[in-house]
CSV table of N, CA and C in Angstrom, one decimal:
chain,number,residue,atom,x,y,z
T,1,UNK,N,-16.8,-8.2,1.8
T,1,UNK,CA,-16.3,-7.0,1.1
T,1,UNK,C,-16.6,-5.8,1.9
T,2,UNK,N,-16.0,-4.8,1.5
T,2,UNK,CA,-16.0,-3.1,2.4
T,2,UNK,C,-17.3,-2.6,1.6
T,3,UNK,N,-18.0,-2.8,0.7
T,3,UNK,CA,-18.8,-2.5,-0.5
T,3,UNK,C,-18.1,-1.3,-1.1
T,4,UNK,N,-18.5,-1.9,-2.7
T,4,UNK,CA,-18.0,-1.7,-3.9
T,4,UNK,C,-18.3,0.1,-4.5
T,5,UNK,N,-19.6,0.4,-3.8
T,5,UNK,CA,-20.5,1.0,-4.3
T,5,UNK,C,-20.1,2.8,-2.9
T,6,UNK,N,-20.8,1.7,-2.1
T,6,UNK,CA,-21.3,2.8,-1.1
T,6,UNK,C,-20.9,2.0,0.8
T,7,UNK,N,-20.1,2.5,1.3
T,7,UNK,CA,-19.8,2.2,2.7
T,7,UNK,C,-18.7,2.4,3.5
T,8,UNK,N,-18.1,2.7,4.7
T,8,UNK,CA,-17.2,3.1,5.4
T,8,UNK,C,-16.2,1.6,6.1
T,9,UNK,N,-14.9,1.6,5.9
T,9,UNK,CA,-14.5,0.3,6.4
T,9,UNK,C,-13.9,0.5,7.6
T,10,UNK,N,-13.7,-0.3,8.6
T,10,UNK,CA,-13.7,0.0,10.0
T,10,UNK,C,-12.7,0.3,10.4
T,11,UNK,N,-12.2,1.3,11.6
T,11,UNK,CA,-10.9,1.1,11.8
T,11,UNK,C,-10.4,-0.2,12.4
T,12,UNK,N,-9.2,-0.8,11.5
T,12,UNK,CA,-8.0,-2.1,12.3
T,12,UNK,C,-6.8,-1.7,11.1
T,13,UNK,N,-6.0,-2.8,11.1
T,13,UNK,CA,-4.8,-3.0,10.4
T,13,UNK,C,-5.1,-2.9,8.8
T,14,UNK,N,-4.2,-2.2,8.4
T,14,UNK,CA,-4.1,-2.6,7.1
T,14,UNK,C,-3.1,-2.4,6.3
T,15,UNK,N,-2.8,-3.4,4.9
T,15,UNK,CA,-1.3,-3.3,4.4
T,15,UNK,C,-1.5,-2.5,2.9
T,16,UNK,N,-1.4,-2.6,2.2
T,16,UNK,CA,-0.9,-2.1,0.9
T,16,UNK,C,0.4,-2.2,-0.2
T,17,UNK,N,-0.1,-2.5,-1.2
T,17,UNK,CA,1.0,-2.8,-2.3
T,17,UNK,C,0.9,-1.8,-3.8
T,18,UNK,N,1.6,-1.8,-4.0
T,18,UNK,CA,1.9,-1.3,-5.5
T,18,UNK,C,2.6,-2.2,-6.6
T,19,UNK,N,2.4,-2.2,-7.4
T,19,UNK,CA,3.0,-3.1,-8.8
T,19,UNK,C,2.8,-2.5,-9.8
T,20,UNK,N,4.2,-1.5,-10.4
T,20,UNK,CA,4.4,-1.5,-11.2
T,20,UNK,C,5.4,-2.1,-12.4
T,21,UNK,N,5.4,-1.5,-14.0
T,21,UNK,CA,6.1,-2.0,-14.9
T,21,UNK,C,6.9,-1.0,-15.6
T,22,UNK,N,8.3,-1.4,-15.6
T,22,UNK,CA,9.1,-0.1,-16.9
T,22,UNK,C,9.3,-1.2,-18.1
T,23,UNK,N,8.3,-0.3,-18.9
T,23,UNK,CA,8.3,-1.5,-20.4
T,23,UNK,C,9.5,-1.2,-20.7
T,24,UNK,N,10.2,0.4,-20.6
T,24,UNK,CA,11.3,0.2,-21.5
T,24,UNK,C,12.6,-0.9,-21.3
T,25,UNK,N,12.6,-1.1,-19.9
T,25,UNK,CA,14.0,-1.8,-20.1
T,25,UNK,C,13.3,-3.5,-19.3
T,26,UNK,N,12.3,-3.6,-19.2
T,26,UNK,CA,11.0,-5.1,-19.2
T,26,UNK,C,11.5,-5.2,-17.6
T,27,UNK,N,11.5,-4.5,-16.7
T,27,UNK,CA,11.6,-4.4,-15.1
T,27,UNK,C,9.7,-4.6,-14.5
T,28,UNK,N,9.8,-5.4,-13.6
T,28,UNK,CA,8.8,-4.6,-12.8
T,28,UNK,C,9.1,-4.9,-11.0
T,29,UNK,N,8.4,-3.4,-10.8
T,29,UNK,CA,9.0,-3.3,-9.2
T,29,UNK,C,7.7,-2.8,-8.5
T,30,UNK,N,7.6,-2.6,-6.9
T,30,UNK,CA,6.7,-3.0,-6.2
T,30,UNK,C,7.1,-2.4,-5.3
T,31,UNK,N,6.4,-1.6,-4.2
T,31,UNK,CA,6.4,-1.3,-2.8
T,31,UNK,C,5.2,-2.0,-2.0
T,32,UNK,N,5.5,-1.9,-0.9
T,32,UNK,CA,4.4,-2.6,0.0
T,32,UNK,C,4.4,-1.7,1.4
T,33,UNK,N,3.7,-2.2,2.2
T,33,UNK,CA,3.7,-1.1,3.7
T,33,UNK,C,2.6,-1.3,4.6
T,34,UNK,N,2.4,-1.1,5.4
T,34,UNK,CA,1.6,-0.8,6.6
T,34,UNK,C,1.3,-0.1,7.5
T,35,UNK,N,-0.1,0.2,8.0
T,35,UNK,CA,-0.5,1.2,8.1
T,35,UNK,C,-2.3,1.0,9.2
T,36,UNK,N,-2.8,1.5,9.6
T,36,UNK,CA,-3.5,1.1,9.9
T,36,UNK,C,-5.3,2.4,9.4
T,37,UNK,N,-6.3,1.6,9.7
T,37,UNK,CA,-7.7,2.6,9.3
T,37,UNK,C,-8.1,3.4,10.3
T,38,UNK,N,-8.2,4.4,10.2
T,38,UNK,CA,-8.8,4.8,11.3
T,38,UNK,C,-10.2,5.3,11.3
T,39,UNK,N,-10.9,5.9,12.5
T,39,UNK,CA,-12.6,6.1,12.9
T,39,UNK,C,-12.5,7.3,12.7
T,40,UNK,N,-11.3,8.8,11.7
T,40,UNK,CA,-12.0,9.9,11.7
T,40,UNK,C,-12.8,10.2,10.7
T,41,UNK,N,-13.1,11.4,10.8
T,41,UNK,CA,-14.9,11.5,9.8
T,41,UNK,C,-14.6,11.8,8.5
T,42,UNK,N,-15.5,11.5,8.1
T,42,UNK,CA,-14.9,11.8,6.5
T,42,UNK,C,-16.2,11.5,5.9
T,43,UNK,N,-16.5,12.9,5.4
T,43,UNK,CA,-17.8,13.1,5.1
T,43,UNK,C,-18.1,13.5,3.3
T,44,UNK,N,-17.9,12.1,2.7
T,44,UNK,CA,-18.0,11.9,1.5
T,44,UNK,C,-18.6,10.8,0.9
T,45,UNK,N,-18.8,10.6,0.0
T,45,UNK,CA,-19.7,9.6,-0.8
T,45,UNK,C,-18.5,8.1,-1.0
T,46,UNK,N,-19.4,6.5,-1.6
T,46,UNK,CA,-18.9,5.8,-2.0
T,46,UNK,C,-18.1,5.2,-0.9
T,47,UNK,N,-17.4,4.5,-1.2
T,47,UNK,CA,-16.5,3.4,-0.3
T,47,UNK,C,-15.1,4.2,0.3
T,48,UNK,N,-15.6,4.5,1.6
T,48,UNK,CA,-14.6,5.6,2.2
T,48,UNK,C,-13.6,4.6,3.2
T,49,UNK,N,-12.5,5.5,3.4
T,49,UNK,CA,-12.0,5.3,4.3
T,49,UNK,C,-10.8,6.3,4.8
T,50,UNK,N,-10.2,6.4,5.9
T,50,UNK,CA,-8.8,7.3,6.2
T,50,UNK,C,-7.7,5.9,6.9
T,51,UNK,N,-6.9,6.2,6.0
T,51,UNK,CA,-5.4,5.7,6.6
T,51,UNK,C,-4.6,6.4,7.1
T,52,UNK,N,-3.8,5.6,8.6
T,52,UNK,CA,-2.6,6.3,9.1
T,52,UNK,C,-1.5,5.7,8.5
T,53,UNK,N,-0.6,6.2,8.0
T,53,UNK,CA,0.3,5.4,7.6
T,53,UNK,C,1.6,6.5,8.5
T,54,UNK,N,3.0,5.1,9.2
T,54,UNK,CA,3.6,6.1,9.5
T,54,UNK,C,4.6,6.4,8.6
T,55,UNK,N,5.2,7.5,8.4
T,55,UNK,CA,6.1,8.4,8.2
T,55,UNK,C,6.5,8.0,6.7
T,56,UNK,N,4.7,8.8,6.4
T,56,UNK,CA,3.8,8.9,5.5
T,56,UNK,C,5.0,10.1,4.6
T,57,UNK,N,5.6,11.0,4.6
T,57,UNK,CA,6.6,11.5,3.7
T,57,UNK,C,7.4,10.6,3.6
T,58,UNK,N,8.1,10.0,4.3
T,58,UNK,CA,9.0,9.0,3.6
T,58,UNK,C,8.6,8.3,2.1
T,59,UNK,N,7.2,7.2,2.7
T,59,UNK,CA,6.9,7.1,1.8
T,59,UNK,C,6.3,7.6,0.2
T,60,UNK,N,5.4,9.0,0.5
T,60,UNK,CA,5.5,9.8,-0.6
T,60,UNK,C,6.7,9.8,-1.5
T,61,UNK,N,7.9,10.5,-1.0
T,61,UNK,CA,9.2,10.9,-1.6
T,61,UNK,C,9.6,9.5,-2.3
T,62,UNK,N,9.4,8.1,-1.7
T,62,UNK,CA,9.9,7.1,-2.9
T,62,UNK,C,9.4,7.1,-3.6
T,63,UNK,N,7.7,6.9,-3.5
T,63,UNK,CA,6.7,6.9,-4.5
T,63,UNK,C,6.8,7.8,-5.8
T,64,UNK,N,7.0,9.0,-5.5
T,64,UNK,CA,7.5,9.7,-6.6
T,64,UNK,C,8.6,9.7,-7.1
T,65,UNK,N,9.6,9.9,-6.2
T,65,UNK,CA,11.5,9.5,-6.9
T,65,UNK,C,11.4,8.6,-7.8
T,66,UNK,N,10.5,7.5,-7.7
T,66,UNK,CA,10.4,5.9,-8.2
T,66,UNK,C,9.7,5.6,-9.7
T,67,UNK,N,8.8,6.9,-9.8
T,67,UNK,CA,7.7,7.0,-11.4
T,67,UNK,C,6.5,6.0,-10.9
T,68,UNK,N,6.0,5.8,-9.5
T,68,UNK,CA,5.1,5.0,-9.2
T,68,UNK,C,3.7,6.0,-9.1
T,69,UNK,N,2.9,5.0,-9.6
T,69,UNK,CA,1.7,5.6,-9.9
T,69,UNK,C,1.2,5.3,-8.2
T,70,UNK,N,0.0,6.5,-8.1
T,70,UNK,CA,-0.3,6.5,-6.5
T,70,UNK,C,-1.7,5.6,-5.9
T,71,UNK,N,-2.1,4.7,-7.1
T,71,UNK,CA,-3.3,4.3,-6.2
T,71,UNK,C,-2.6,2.6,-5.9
T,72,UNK,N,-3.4,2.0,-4.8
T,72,UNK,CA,-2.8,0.9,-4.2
T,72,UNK,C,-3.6,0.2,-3.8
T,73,UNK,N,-3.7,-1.4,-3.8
T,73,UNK,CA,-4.4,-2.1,-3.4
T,73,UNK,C,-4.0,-2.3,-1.6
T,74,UNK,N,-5.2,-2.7,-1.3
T,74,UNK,CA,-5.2,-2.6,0.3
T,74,UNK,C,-5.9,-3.9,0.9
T,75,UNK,N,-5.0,-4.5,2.3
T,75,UNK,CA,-6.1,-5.5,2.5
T,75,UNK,C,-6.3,-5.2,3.8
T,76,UNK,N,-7.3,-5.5,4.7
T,76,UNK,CA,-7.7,-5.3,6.3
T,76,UNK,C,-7.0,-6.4,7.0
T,77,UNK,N,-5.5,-6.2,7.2
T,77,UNK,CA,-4.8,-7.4,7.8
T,77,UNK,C,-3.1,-6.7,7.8
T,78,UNK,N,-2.2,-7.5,8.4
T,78,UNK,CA,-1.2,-6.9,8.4
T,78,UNK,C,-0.2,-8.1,7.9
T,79,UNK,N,0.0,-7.9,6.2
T,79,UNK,CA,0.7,-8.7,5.4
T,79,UNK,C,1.6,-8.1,4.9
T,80,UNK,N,2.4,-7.3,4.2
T,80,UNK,CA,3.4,-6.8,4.0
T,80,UNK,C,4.3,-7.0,3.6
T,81,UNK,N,5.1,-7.5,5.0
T,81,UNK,CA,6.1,-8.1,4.6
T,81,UNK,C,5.9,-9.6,3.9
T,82,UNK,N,4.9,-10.3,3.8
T,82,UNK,CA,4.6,-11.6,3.0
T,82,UNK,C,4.6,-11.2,2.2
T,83,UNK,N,3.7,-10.0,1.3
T,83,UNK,CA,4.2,-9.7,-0.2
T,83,UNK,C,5.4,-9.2,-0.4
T,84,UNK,N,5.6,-8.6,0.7
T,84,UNK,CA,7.5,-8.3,-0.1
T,84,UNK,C,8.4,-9.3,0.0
T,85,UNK,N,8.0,-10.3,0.8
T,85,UNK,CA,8.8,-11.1,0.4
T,85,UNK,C,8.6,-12.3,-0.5
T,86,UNK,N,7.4,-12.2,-1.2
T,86,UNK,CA,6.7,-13.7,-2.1
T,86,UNK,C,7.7,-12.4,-3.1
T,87,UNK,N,7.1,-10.9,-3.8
T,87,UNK,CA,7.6,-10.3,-4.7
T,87,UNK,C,9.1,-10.6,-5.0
T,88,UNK,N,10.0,-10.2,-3.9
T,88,UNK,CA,10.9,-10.6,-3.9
T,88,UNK,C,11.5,-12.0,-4.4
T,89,UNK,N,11.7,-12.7,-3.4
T,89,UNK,CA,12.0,-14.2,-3.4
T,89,UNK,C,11.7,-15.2,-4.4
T,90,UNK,N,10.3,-15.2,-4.6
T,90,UNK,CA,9.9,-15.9,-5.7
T,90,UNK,C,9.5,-15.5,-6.9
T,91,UNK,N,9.1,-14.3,-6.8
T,91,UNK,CA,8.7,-13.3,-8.6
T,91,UNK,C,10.1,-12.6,-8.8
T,92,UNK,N,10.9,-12.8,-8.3
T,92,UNK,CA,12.5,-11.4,-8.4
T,92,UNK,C,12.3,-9.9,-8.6
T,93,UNK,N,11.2,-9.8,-8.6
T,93,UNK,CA,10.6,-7.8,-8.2
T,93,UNK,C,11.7,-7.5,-7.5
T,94,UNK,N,12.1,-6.3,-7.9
T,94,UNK,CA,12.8,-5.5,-6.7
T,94,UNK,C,11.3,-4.5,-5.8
T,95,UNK,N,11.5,-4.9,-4.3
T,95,UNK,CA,10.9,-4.3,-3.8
T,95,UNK,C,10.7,-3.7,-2.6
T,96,UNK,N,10.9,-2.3,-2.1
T,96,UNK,CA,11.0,-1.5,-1.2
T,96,UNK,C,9.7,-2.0,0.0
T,97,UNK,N,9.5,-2.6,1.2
T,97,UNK,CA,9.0,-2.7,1.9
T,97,UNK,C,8.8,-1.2,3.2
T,98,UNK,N,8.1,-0.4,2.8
T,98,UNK,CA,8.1,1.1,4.0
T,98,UNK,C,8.4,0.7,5.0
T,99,UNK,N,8.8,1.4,5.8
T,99,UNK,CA,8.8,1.1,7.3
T,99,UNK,C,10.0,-0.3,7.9
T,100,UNK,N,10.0,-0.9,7.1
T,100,UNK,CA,10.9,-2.5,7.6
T,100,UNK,C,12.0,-2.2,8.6
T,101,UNK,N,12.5,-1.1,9.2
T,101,UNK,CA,13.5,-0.7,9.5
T,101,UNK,C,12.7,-0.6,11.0
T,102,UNK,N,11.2,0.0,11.4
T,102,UNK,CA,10.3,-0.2,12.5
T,102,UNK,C,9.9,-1.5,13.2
T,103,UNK,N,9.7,-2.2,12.1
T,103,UNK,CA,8.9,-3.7,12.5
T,103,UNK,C,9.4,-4.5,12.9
């Protein structure tokens, strides 16, 4: 683990996902993306880190257009497109992959 509490995670790869729910009409949908950690300073408490993500407005503007809440799970690895496509394919999420258009 990165620790829970207190620690810096290193710069490499990393992906991220979102999953949410619209109770009203029983949908749920999902973005995913990649992005990498980087070594600049960041001089705060608890389990830190800085992400580069590219064309980091793109992504913003869905996230919001979308009613997606902004915190995200993250893993130190470059998986992505595997969850956009397990979301997809096998759960039927509709799901916006960032960037797919680069990779």
């Amino acid at each position: 683990t990165f620790g829970a509490m207190k620690g810096r995670t290193p710069a490499g790869p990393v992906s991220f996902a979102r999953i949410t729910t619209d109770d009203r009409i029983g949908e749920i949908r999902a973005y995913a993306g990649e992005g990498r950690f980087t070594d600049d300073p960041l001089d705060t408490f608890g389990c830190r880190a800085v992400v580069e993500v590219p064309r980091l407005q793109q992504l913003l503007r869905y996230v919001c257009r979308n009613g997606f809440e902004h915190h995200v799970a993250m893993s130190a690895s470059n998986c992505a497109g595997i969850l956009a496509e397990a979301f997809e394919n096998y759960l039927g999420w509709e799901t916006y992959l960032h960037n797919a258009d680069i990779e």
